[in-house]
Amino acid sequence: MPNQPEMSPATRELLKKVRMMVPPMLEKFHKGMLGRVAVIGGSESYTGAPYFSAMASARLGADLSHVICTPPAANVIKSYSPNLMVHPLMRENPSPSTPSTVASPVIAMLPHLHSLVIGPGLGRDDLMQDTVAEVISAAREKKLPLVLDADALWLIQRKPELVNGYKECVLTPNVVEFGRLAQAVGLDTKGDTGKEGCKALANALGGVMIVRKGGVDWISDGSDDWTVVSDGVGGRKRSGGQGDTLTGSIGTLLAWRNMYLEDAWETEGGMGRQETLMLAAFGGSAITRECSRLAFGKKGRSLQASDLTDEVPVSFETLIGEKEESKL
């Protein structure tokens, strides 16, 4: 048993609520019911990020984890793990394809998903960015929960209207990305990237859920009710790619949220859409911070993003715990 993390009473209470959202593994559930999550990202230059995100989703407990990427990235990502379903549907310039023709088969997948993560390893190629813009618009029409990070946030900086007012969306900026988003919507946070700044940015974007990553993670949809801090101790190594564990974890929790809201089992708590959206974001943050803490304790200065992947199920068990109905 790993050494137990320190946590505040408020964190402990929030984790109890996250646990209410976790579906038990019941005999009546069939393949795919416990989560169908896809990650859009992965380009010629970036193959690790979508893998880390999709694997975090899988290791947390999603039944099916997909990666939607470019053909050069697909062959590499397939070699990382046979557990992921990899779809080489995205295209980068130079290409004769248009954003609409590339987006079409991706959009066709959306009805089969519970949540969609966009951004890990996406890059800033114009064709990739324009394709993702069309996918986001289609996902909004279908009310599919979204998690946007990395270069998907670059897109939102240029086209904030894509997510403005969409309350099934989680953005996960670091401090630098947070500042760029604030500038893009004409918001002067006066350097405040904490509680009040996070609330202000969420409100400026029409109530989307913001997870401002940092020494502590501030989470807000702009309201007082659903503004919380994730302050679990993390590791001290800031290697790239740790945020991908966050996006994949939130993706799976959003899939479980869907089951909770549909009363797929005998649920408790009577929680609504906005509270459960906040809890998915909080739970993903808490799990990622605990992964970082555990991995840093083992690896120290040599810690890499891949070290967090193996800690995902351990962190889940430590912070949330398996339900009795799931055990044999």
Short mmCIF file of C-alpha atoms in Angstrom, two decimals:
data_model
loop_
_atom_site.label_atom_id
_atom_site.label_comp_id
_atom_site.label_asym_id
_atom_site.label_seq_id
_atom_site.Cartn_x
_atom_site.Cartn_y
_atom_site.Cartn_z
CA MET A 1 0.00 0.00 0.00
CA PRO A 2 1.50 3.37 -1.01
CA ASN A 3 1.93 6.05 1.63
CA GLN A 4 -1.36 7.86 1.99
CA PRO A 5 -1.67 11.41 0.65
CA GLU A 6 -2.49 14.34 2.86
CA MET A 7 -5.78 16.01 1.96
CA SER A 8 -8.03 18.75 3.29
CA PRO A 9 -11.52 18.00 4.63
CA ALA A 10 -12.98 19.80 1.58
CA THR A 11 -11.01 17.56 -0.79
CA ARG A 12 -12.12 14.46 1.10
CA GLU A 13 -15.78 15.47 0.77
CA LEU A 14 -15.44 16.19 -2.95
CA LEU A 15 -13.81 12.81 -3.54
CA LYS A 16 -16.74 11.14 -1.79
CA LYS A 17 -19.01 12.81 -4.33
CA VAL A 18 -16.76 11.75 -7.21
CA ARG A 19 -17.10 8.18 -5.93
CA MET A 20 -20.89 8.44 -6.22
CA MET A 21 -20.40 9.05 -9.94
CA VAL A 22 -18.25 5.95 -10.49
CA PRO A 23 -20.34 3.09 -11.87
CA PRO A 24 -20.02 -0.32 -10.23
CA MET A 25 -18.94 -3.15 -12.53
CA LEU A 26 -22.21 -5.06 -12.79
CA GLU A 27 -22.91 -8.25 -14.74
CA LYS A 28 -25.67 -6.49 -16.68
CA PHE A 29 -23.25 -4.01 -18.27
CA HIS A 30 -21.91 -4.88 -21.71
CA LYS A 31 -18.76 -3.84 -23.54
CA GLY A 32 -18.52 -0.11 -23.96
CA MET A 33 -20.99 0.91 -21.27
CA LEU A 34 -18.22 1.82 -18.81
CA GLY A 35 -16.79 4.39 -21.16
CA ARG A 36 -16.10 5.04 -24.83
CA VAL A 37 -13.54 7.84 -24.98
CA ALA A 38 -11.64 9.23 -27.98
CA VAL A 39 -8.60 11.48 -28.16
CA ILE A 40 -8.05 13.66 -31.23
CA GLY A 41 -4.37 14.49 -31.56
CA GLY A 42 -1.18 12.95 -32.77
CA SER A 43 0.69 14.37 -35.72
CA GLU A 44 3.96 13.77 -37.50
CA SER A 45 5.91 15.52 -34.74
CA TYR A 46 3.87 14.48 -31.68
CA THR A 47 2.93 10.90 -30.89
CA GLY A 48 3.42 10.61 -27.13
CA ALA A 49 0.75 13.02 -25.91
CA PRO A 50 -2.33 11.29 -27.40
CA TYR A 51 -0.99 7.93 -26.23
CA PHE A 52 -0.58 9.16 -22.63
CA SER A 53 -4.07 10.66 -22.66
CA ALA A 54 -5.77 7.58 -24.11
CA MET A 55 -3.87 5.23 -21.81
CA ALA A 56 -4.84 7.27 -18.76
CA SER A 57 -8.44 6.95 -19.90
CA ALA A 58 -8.04 3.19 -20.29
CA ARG A 59 -6.10 2.61 -17.06
CA LEU A 60 -8.69 4.58 -15.10
CA GLY A 61 -11.32 2.20 -16.40
CA ALA A 62 -12.84 3.21 -19.73
CA ASP A 63 -13.93 0.16 -21.73
CA LEU A 64 -12.82 1.54 -25.09
CA SER A 65 -10.11 4.14 -25.73
CA HIS A 66 -9.62 5.55 -29.22
CA VAL A 67 -6.93 7.75 -30.76
CA ILE A 68 -7.79 9.73 -33.89
CA CYS A 69 -4.59 10.95 -35.52
CA THR A 70 -2.61 11.30 -38.77
CA PRO A 71 -1.38 8.21 -40.65
CA PRO A 72 2.32 8.73 -39.72
CA ALA A 73 1.38 9.06 -36.05
CA ALA A 74 -0.96 6.05 -36.19
CA ASN A 75 1.75 3.53 -36.98
CA VAL A 76 3.88 4.80 -34.12
CA ILE A 77 1.05 4.91 -31.57
CA LYS A 78 -0.10 1.41 -32.52
CA SER A 79 3.40 0.19 -31.68
CA TYR A 80 3.13 1.67 -28.17
CA SER A 81 0.15 -0.45 -27.11
CA PRO A 82 -2.29 -2.97 -28.61
CA ASN A 83 -4.91 -1.82 -26.09
CA LEU A 84 -5.81 1.35 -27.98
CA MET A 85 -7.94 1.64 -31.11
CA VAL A 86 -6.07 3.93 -33.48
CA HIS A 87 -7.80 5.64 -36.40
CA PRO A 88 -5.57 7.39 -39.01
CA LEU A 89 -8.25 9.88 -40.08
CA MET A 90 -6.58 13.26 -39.55
CA ARG A 91 -4.48 15.01 -42.20
CA GLU A 92 -1.75 17.67 -42.19
CA ASN A 93 -0.65 20.00 -44.97
CA PRO A 94 0.37 19.54 -47.69
CA SER A 95 -2.78 17.59 -48.49
CA PRO A 96 -5.47 17.77 -51.17
CA SER A 97 -8.09 17.19 -48.46
CA THR A 98 -10.36 19.90 -47.11
CA PRO A 99 -11.29 20.28 -43.43
CA SER A 100 -14.82 19.11 -44.19
CA THR A 101 -13.72 15.91 -45.96
CA VAL A 102 -11.28 15.08 -43.16
CA ALA A 103 -13.80 15.89 -40.44
CA SER A 104 -16.61 13.81 -41.96
CA PRO A 105 -15.51 10.31 -40.79
CA VAL A 106 -14.50 11.73 -37.40
CA ILE A 107 -17.92 13.32 -36.96
CA ALA A 108 -19.48 9.98 -37.91
CA MET A 109 -17.81 8.46 -34.82
CA LEU A 110 -19.25 10.99 -32.37
CA PRO A 111 -22.60 9.26 -31.70
CA HIS A 112 -20.66 6.21 -30.52
CA LEU A 113 -18.64 8.13 -27.90
CA HIS A 114 -19.33 9.24 -24.34
CA SER A 115 -16.67 11.96 -24.34
CA LEU A 116 -14.03 13.47 -26.60
CA VAL A 117 -10.58 14.81 -25.71
CA ILE A 118 -9.04 17.20 -28.24
CA GLY A 119 -5.55 18.64 -28.30
CA PRO A 120 -2.81 16.26 -27.12
CA GLY A 121 -0.18 16.25 -29.87
CA LEU A 122 -2.52 18.11 -32.24
CA GLY A 123 -0.05 20.70 -33.47
CA ARG A 124 -0.87 24.01 -35.15
CA ASP A 125 -1.09 22.93 -38.77
CA ASP A 126 -3.93 24.86 -40.44
CA LEU A 127 -5.66 21.77 -41.81
CA MET A 128 -5.56 20.03 -38.43
CA GLN A 129 -6.86 23.14 -36.65
CA ASP A 130 -9.65 23.78 -39.15
CA THR A 131 -10.70 20.12 -39.04
CA VAL A 132 -10.92 20.20 -35.27
CA ALA A 133 -13.02 23.38 -35.45
CA GLU A 134 -15.61 21.49 -37.51
CA VAL A 135 -15.52 18.53 -35.12
CA ILE A 136 -16.08 20.80 -32.10
CA SER A 137 -19.11 22.39 -33.79
CA ALA A 138 -20.56 18.95 -34.56
CA ALA A 139 -19.89 17.73 -31.02
CA ARG A 140 -21.76 20.74 -29.62
CA GLU A 141 -24.77 19.90 -31.76
CA LYS A 142 -24.72 16.37 -30.34
CA LYS A 143 -24.13 17.65 -26.78
CA LEU A 144 -21.02 15.48 -26.48
CA PRO A 145 -18.81 16.37 -23.50
CA LEU A 146 -15.43 17.79 -24.53
CA VAL A 147 -12.02 18.19 -22.91
CA LEU A 148 -9.74 20.67 -24.68
CA ASP A 149 -6.03 21.05 -23.98
CA ALA A 150 -2.73 22.04 -25.60
CA ASP A 151 -3.11 23.13 -29.24
CA ALA A 152 -6.89 22.86 -29.06
CA LEU A 153 -6.58 25.82 -26.68
CA TRP A 154 -4.54 27.59 -29.36
CA LEU A 155 -7.58 27.17 -31.60
CA ILE A 156 -9.92 28.53 -28.92
CA GLN A 157 -7.68 31.56 -28.46
CA ARG A 158 -8.37 32.40 -32.10
CA LYS A 159 -12.00 31.26 -32.20
CA PRO A 160 -13.48 31.44 -28.68
CA GLU A 161 -16.98 31.30 -30.15
CA LEU A 162 -16.45 27.58 -30.77
CA VAL A 163 -16.96 26.85 -27.07
CA ASN A 164 -18.53 30.03 -25.70
CA GLY A 165 -21.60 29.06 -23.71
CA TYR A 166 -21.10 25.31 -24.14
CA LYS A 167 -21.57 23.88 -20.66
CA GLU A 168 -20.46 20.37 -21.56
CA CYS A 169 -16.88 21.55 -22.11
CA VAL A 170 -13.76 21.46 -19.93
CA LEU A 171 -10.68 23.54 -20.78
CA THR A 172 -7.39 22.62 -19.06
CA PRO A 173 -4.95 25.54 -19.54
CA ASN A 174 -1.65 25.99 -17.76
CA VAL A 175 -0.81 29.47 -16.50
CA VAL A 176 0.58 30.64 -19.87
CA GLU A 177 -2.36 29.25 -21.84
CA PHE A 178 -4.72 30.78 -19.29
CA GLY A 179 -3.22 34.21 -19.91
CA ARG A 180 -3.55 33.83 -23.67
CA LEU A 181 -7.19 32.77 -23.38
CA ALA A 182 -7.94 35.72 -21.10
CA GLN A 183 -6.33 38.10 -23.60
CA ALA A 184 -8.27 36.53 -26.47
CA VAL A 185 -11.61 37.31 -24.82
CA GLY A 186 -10.53 40.81 -23.76
CA LEU A 187 -10.32 39.92 -20.09
CA ASP A 188 -7.91 41.71 -17.76
CA THR A 189 -7.40 39.37 -14.83
CA LYS A 190 -4.71 41.70 -13.42
CA GLY A 191 -2.40 38.73 -13.21
CA ASP A 192 -4.87 36.73 -11.10
CA THR A 193 -4.78 33.15 -12.36
CA GLY A 194 -6.23 31.79 -9.11
CA LYS A 195 -9.80 31.60 -7.87
CA GLU A 196 -11.13 34.96 -9.05
CA GLY A 197 -9.23 34.90 -12.34
CA CYS A 198 -10.48 31.39 -13.06
CA LYS A 199 -14.08 32.42 -12.35
CA ALA A 200 -13.70 35.49 -14.55
CA LEU A 201 -12.37 33.51 -17.53
CA ALA A 202 -15.09 30.86 -17.18
CA ASN A 203 -17.74 33.58 -17.16
CA ALA A 204 -16.15 35.35 -20.14
CA LEU A 205 -16.47 32.07 -22.05
CA GLY A 206 -20.12 31.65 -21.12
CA GLY A 207 -19.79 29.17 -18.26
CA VAL A 208 -17.42 26.54 -19.64
CA MET A 209 -15.53 24.60 -16.96
CA ILE A 210 -11.94 25.80 -16.54
CA VAL A 211 -9.20 23.73 -14.90
CA ARG A 212 -6.32 26.15 -14.39
CA LYS A 213 -3.32 23.90 -13.82
CA GLY A 214 -0.59 25.03 -11.45
CA GLY A 215 0.79 24.66 -7.93
CA VAL A 216 -2.86 24.03 -7.08
CA ASP A 217 -5.53 23.52 -9.73
CA TRP A 218 -8.40 25.99 -9.70
CA ILE A 219 -11.63 24.66 -11.20
CA SER A 220 -14.61 26.85 -12.03
CA ASP A 221 -17.59 27.36 -14.32
CA GLY A 222 -17.75 30.98 -13.19
CA SER A 223 -20.23 30.40 -10.38
CA ASP A 224 -19.56 30.39 -6.65
CA ASP A 225 -21.28 27.02 -6.28
CA TRP A 226 -18.97 25.11 -8.62
CA THR A 227 -15.63 26.81 -7.98
CA VAL A 228 -13.22 24.53 -6.12
CA VAL A 229 -9.52 24.02 -5.62
CA SER A 230 -7.65 20.76 -6.16
CA ASP A 231 -4.75 21.08 -3.76
CA GLY A 232 -3.41 17.55 -3.40
CA VAL A 233 0.36 17.28 -3.19
CA GLY A 234 1.98 16.52 -6.55
CA GLY A 235 5.51 15.71 -7.62
CA ARG A 236 8.17 18.37 -8.06
CA LYS A 237 9.31 17.34 -11.54
CA ARG A 238 7.62 19.34 -14.30
CA SER A 239 8.36 17.09 -17.25
CA GLY A 240 6.14 17.55 -20.29
CA GLY A 241 3.15 15.32 -20.86
CA GLN A 242 1.74 15.12 -17.34
CA GLY A 243 -1.28 17.14 -18.42
CA ASP A 244 -2.17 14.33 -20.82
CA THR A 245 -2.90 12.07 -17.85
CA LEU A 246 -5.29 14.80 -16.71
CA THR A 247 -7.22 15.00 -19.98
CA GLY A 248 -7.60 11.23 -20.30
CA SER A 249 -8.73 10.92 -16.69
CA ILE A 250 -11.33 13.65 -17.10
CA GLY A 251 -12.49 11.96 -20.30
CA THR A 252 -13.26 8.72 -18.48
CA LEU A 253 -14.93 10.51 -15.58
CA LEU A 254 -17.14 12.36 -18.06
CA ALA A 255 -18.14 9.03 -19.56
CA TRP A 256 -19.07 7.75 -16.10
CA ARG A 257 -20.93 11.01 -15.47
CA ASN A 258 -23.08 10.19 -18.49
CA MET A 259 -24.01 6.83 -16.95
CA TYR A 260 -24.74 8.49 -13.61
CA LEU A 261 -27.03 11.08 -15.18
CA GLU A 262 -28.86 8.33 -17.07
CA ASP A 263 -29.35 6.28 -13.86
CA ALA A 264 -27.59 3.27 -15.37
CA TRP A 265 -27.38 1.80 -11.87
CA GLU A 266 -28.94 2.57 -8.48
CA THR A 267 -27.28 5.96 -8.09
CA GLU A 268 -27.10 8.21 -5.04
CA GLY A 269 -26.63 11.89 -4.35
CA GLY A 270 -29.15 13.39 -6.78
CA MET A 271 -26.43 15.47 -8.43
CA GLY A 272 -27.10 17.51 -11.57
CA ARG A 273 -25.23 18.18 -14.80
CA GLN A 274 -23.14 21.14 -13.64
CA GLU A 275 -22.11 19.66 -10.31
CA THR A 276 -21.09 16.39 -11.97
CA LEU A 277 -19.14 18.28 -14.65
CA MET A 278 -17.18 20.02 -11.89
CA LEU A 279 -16.66 16.69 -10.10
CA ALA A 280 -15.29 15.06 -13.27
CA ALA A 281 -12.80 17.90 -13.63
CA PHE A 282 -11.91 17.78 -9.93
CA GLY A 283 -11.56 14.00 -9.90
CA GLY A 284 -9.27 14.06 -12.94
CA SER A 285 -7.13 16.73 -11.31
CA ALA A 286 -6.92 14.89 -7.98
CA ILE A 287 -5.98 11.60 -9.66
CA THR A 288 -3.31 13.26 -11.81
CA ARG A 289 -1.75 15.06 -8.86
CA GLU A 290 -1.63 11.80 -6.91
CA CYS A 291 -0.06 10.02 -9.92
CA SER A 292 2.59 12.72 -10.00
CA ARG A 293 3.23 12.39 -6.28
CA LEU A 294 3.60 8.62 -6.41
CA ALA A 295 5.75 8.63 -9.55
CA PHE A 296 8.01 11.36 -8.17
CA GLY A 297 8.48 9.36 -4.99
CA LYS A 298 9.83 6.49 -7.09
CA LYS A 299 11.65 8.29 -9.88
CA GLY A 300 12.59 11.69 -8.49
CA ARG A 301 14.48 13.86 -10.93
CA SER A 302 14.25 11.24 -13.69
CA LEU A 303 10.40 11.24 -13.74
CA GLN A 304 8.81 11.19 -17.19
CA ALA A 305 5.18 11.41 -18.29
CA SER A 306 5.11 7.66 -18.91
CA ASP A 307 5.74 7.07 -15.21
CA LEU A 308 2.35 8.54 -14.37
CA THR A 309 0.46 5.99 -16.48
CA ASP A 310 1.16 3.05 -14.18
CA GLU A 311 0.05 5.09 -11.17
CA VAL A 312 -3.45 5.82 -12.51
CA PRO A 313 -5.18 2.70 -11.12
CA VAL A 314 -3.22 3.01 -7.86
CA SER A 315 -4.28 6.64 -7.47
CA PHE A 316 -7.90 5.75 -8.20
CA GLU A 317 -7.87 3.07 -5.52
CA THR A 318 -6.16 5.40 -3.03
CA LEU A 319 -8.39 8.43 -3.54
CA ILE A 320 -11.74 6.95 -4.57
CA GLY A 321 -11.71 3.19 -4.08
CA GLU A 322 -13.56 0.36 -5.77
CA LYS A 323 -17.19 -0.24 -4.90
CA GLU A 324 -18.17 -3.48 -3.18
CA GLU A 325 -20.58 -4.36 -6.02
CA SER A 326 -17.60 -4.53 -8.39
CA LYS A 327 -15.72 -7.14 -6.41
CA LEU A 328 -15.98 -10.89 -6.92
#
